[in-house]
Amino acid sequence: MSGQSQPSRPEEPARELAREPDRAAQHAGRALPAVTEGEAGARVLTRRAPGMADVAQLAGVSHQTVSRVLNDHPNVREQTRLRVRAAMEQLGYRPNRAARALVTGRSQTVGIVAQNTALYGPTSVLTAVERVVSRAGFAVGVASVPVLDRISIADAVARLLDQHVAGIVVIAPVVSANEALDDVPDDLPMAVIDGDPGRPARLVTVDQQLGARLATRCLLAAGHETVWHVSGPPDWFDSAERVLGWRQALVDAGAEVPPVLAADWSLGAGFEAGQLLARMPEARAVFAANDHLALGIMKALRQAGLSVPEDVSVVGFDDIPEAGYVSPPLTTVRPDFEAVAEQAVRLLLAQLDDPSPGGLPRVAPIPPRLVERESVAPPGRAAPRRRTGVARRSAGR
Amino acid sequence: MSGQSQPSRPEEPARELAREPDRAAQHAGRALPAVTEGEAGARVLTRRAPGMADVAQLAGVSHQTVSRVLNDHPNVREQTRLRVRAAMEQLGYRPNRAARALVTGRSQTVGIVAQNTALYGPTSVLTAVERVVSRAGFAVGVASVPVLDRISIADAVARLLDQHVAGIVVIAPVVSANEALDDVPDDLPMAVIDGDPGRPARLVTVDQQLGARLATRCLLAAGHETVWHVSGPPDWFDSAERVLGWRQALVDAGAEVPPVLAADWSLGAGFEAGQLLARMPEARAVFAANDHLALGIMKALRQAGLSVPEDVSVVGFDDIPEAGYVSPPLTTVRPDFEAVAEQAVRLLLAQLDDPSPGGLPRVAPIPPRLVERESVAPPGRAAPRRRTGVARRSAGR
DNA sequence: GGGGGTAGAGTGAGCGTTAACATGTCGGGG
DNA sequence: CCCCGACATGTTAACGCTCACTCTACCCCC
């Protein structure tokens, strides 16, 4: 297949895949120095990425000056700086991170520790953090753990440490994960996302309580006497906080506080909770700890012949993309994952710039907002069950 | 707040966060060598991670022998090997990846290039790849790009190259991304996921055509005369392949091929396509290119007073977690992302072990499977519209 | 006009590892 | 008995960079 006959390169036989080998090589990021093709006989390719020495030679300075330019040291004449920059450009020079990491003991890499899960919230946060970190000019190293227990996390952190990360971002939404944080060396810059609100140092979270209060109050405002709650797993901070917020809102309104229906985050658990709820005529308003639960609940309700929001009002949490497109469109609480990621990285960068440990950096919880759609209505069990879909109605208020 | 008075460590003032500083340090992965506490006066902490030299000294061998043990070189006496291993253990030695990368020019890191998106498919693949790569003992570097165009990808690859990755996995589901692949140096081990099926070298994909055929045939088998298709964006391979598979199934069955309704992957686009579909009485069966489109379509249908599956049958693609919990539960095609990731990493590792470029490694497309739920039924517009939910019925066949 | 500060540059020594080569030590065959 | 190859180990030199110095002008000021 590789039909072109070219000057054979001994160390690199032609590959079938390569359609236009030389162009490919040219574009490769690390340019080929001293190609000087045509010098018959002599080795045509001196394949080796250019180093500081090469740049220095071309610019007529010492390698140290090149280093200074690279690191924006002040004591370099503008003219020299330009000359070096030009030489870099010409050679397609790229600094060798490994060498730098070796000597400084720290790389321009940020490590992220996260559970490997399909859960919408954590995944959204993860990708947001990736995005923000690389936007900030850092390389991204990910260490995902199968479960968020102490040893897995310690292990992940160790792996990251091996990579000589400059700092880490840990997504630690459960208590066991948070405990593992005690084990990380305290001189390693770190930002914790979704950790224990009781330990606010270096922590960034969504204001879960506020979100839960918003959701609960929305239901109360629609005229419901009280609001039931289907919670997430008890060892999740998000879960506990949402319970707290929900209860608070109820207490504030002088409403009765029904027992919590504990579940995990899954659709299936929501479905089961929904089956329970369906048998309790007094349960007319439900705040589900996340949208998946809400969807599961709604399915169970539907199967039991109950309709949402006429018979039962439901509010979720997360605002998954599907939320506006299910039937009925789900009223829910939308956390700002992007902002969380942004704050976390900011927190980390602050520690990087200023290694002084004085004063634990803290940031305020990020307030979520309520997205009102059509899964909330005033109580009115007496009203006839309606047909599906067609009619539109705005959310109760 | 830091109430304990300890021998002060000049280079590391106590931090408020640290509750039990010394334990934390102990657990830190990189143990502290030569602590020898008590040697009054002399510096108590020689904080520096142990290197090969330290291990070598303790084991009474040269650093090179340590290196040999580390890399499982054959010519080391068993006894020596054990002694070195013990020394490593005792010192808590961890090899310095940066140094190794510097000298070998290649790190034990796999880079992943992926678009930073909320799309279910690509995201699932990404996390699956992360998982598999780190399970294989490699560090994971992620370079996410905002858009999948040529320069962004070239840039991402360059960033990864800077990290001296051993190889890369690229998730390149659109044509522009695939073109960018020409620019990567052909001696860099690579695996492409979801790329151009027309260029099968080093490519791993889901068998999109098969999936589409499965979906279409399922609808046909339910008794529908033909099947409409709402497609994804035209520049996505997934999209094009699914169109092909759908058309093929129709042609095979001798059915009429209706025009394609082009959309993107979003719920919103599905909704719009659904509004179109709702006005066409002859459209009784729809294959949506993904589940989000299907959800959007179903919402539009519902709003138009049509019910699924009585009036219109719908099949999706992806099997998002919500698929079984919407109303009606969605029949859909489930790709095996885990298998895709597994194959991709296998492909990459093969290239790592055997740098010989001979013979492009290829792997067969991974067959997806149809998950039948309740959004498909035989045509029967004549039947009265039914109420919501309650009744159960198995999918048509 | 000479001392000293300072901007701008250079020199050399590592950082921790691997690769290439050198050394030493056996055992066996000629 | 000696030489040679195999095995086991040690020695030395990079790898590409930063850090801590040194060096040279040059200018300011007394």
CSV table of C-alpha atoms (C1' of nucleotides) in Angstrom, one decimal, chain A residues 52 63-64 67 93 96, chain D residues 16-21:
chain,number,residue,atom,x,y,z
A,52,MET,CA,17.3,25.0,25.1
A,63,HIS,CA,20.8,28.4,27.7
A,64,GLN,CA,20.2,30.2,31.0
A,67,SER,CA,15.3,29.7,30.5
A,93,TYR,CA,10.8,24.7,20.5
A,96,ASN,CA,10.5,19.6,28.2
D,16,DG,C1',16.9,19.0,29.4
D,17,DC,C1',16.1,21.9,32.7
D,18,DT,C1',16.6,25.3,36.9
D,19,DC,C1',19.2,27.1,40.7
D,20,DA,C1',22.8,29.4,42.9
D,21,DC,C1',26.6,31.5,41.7
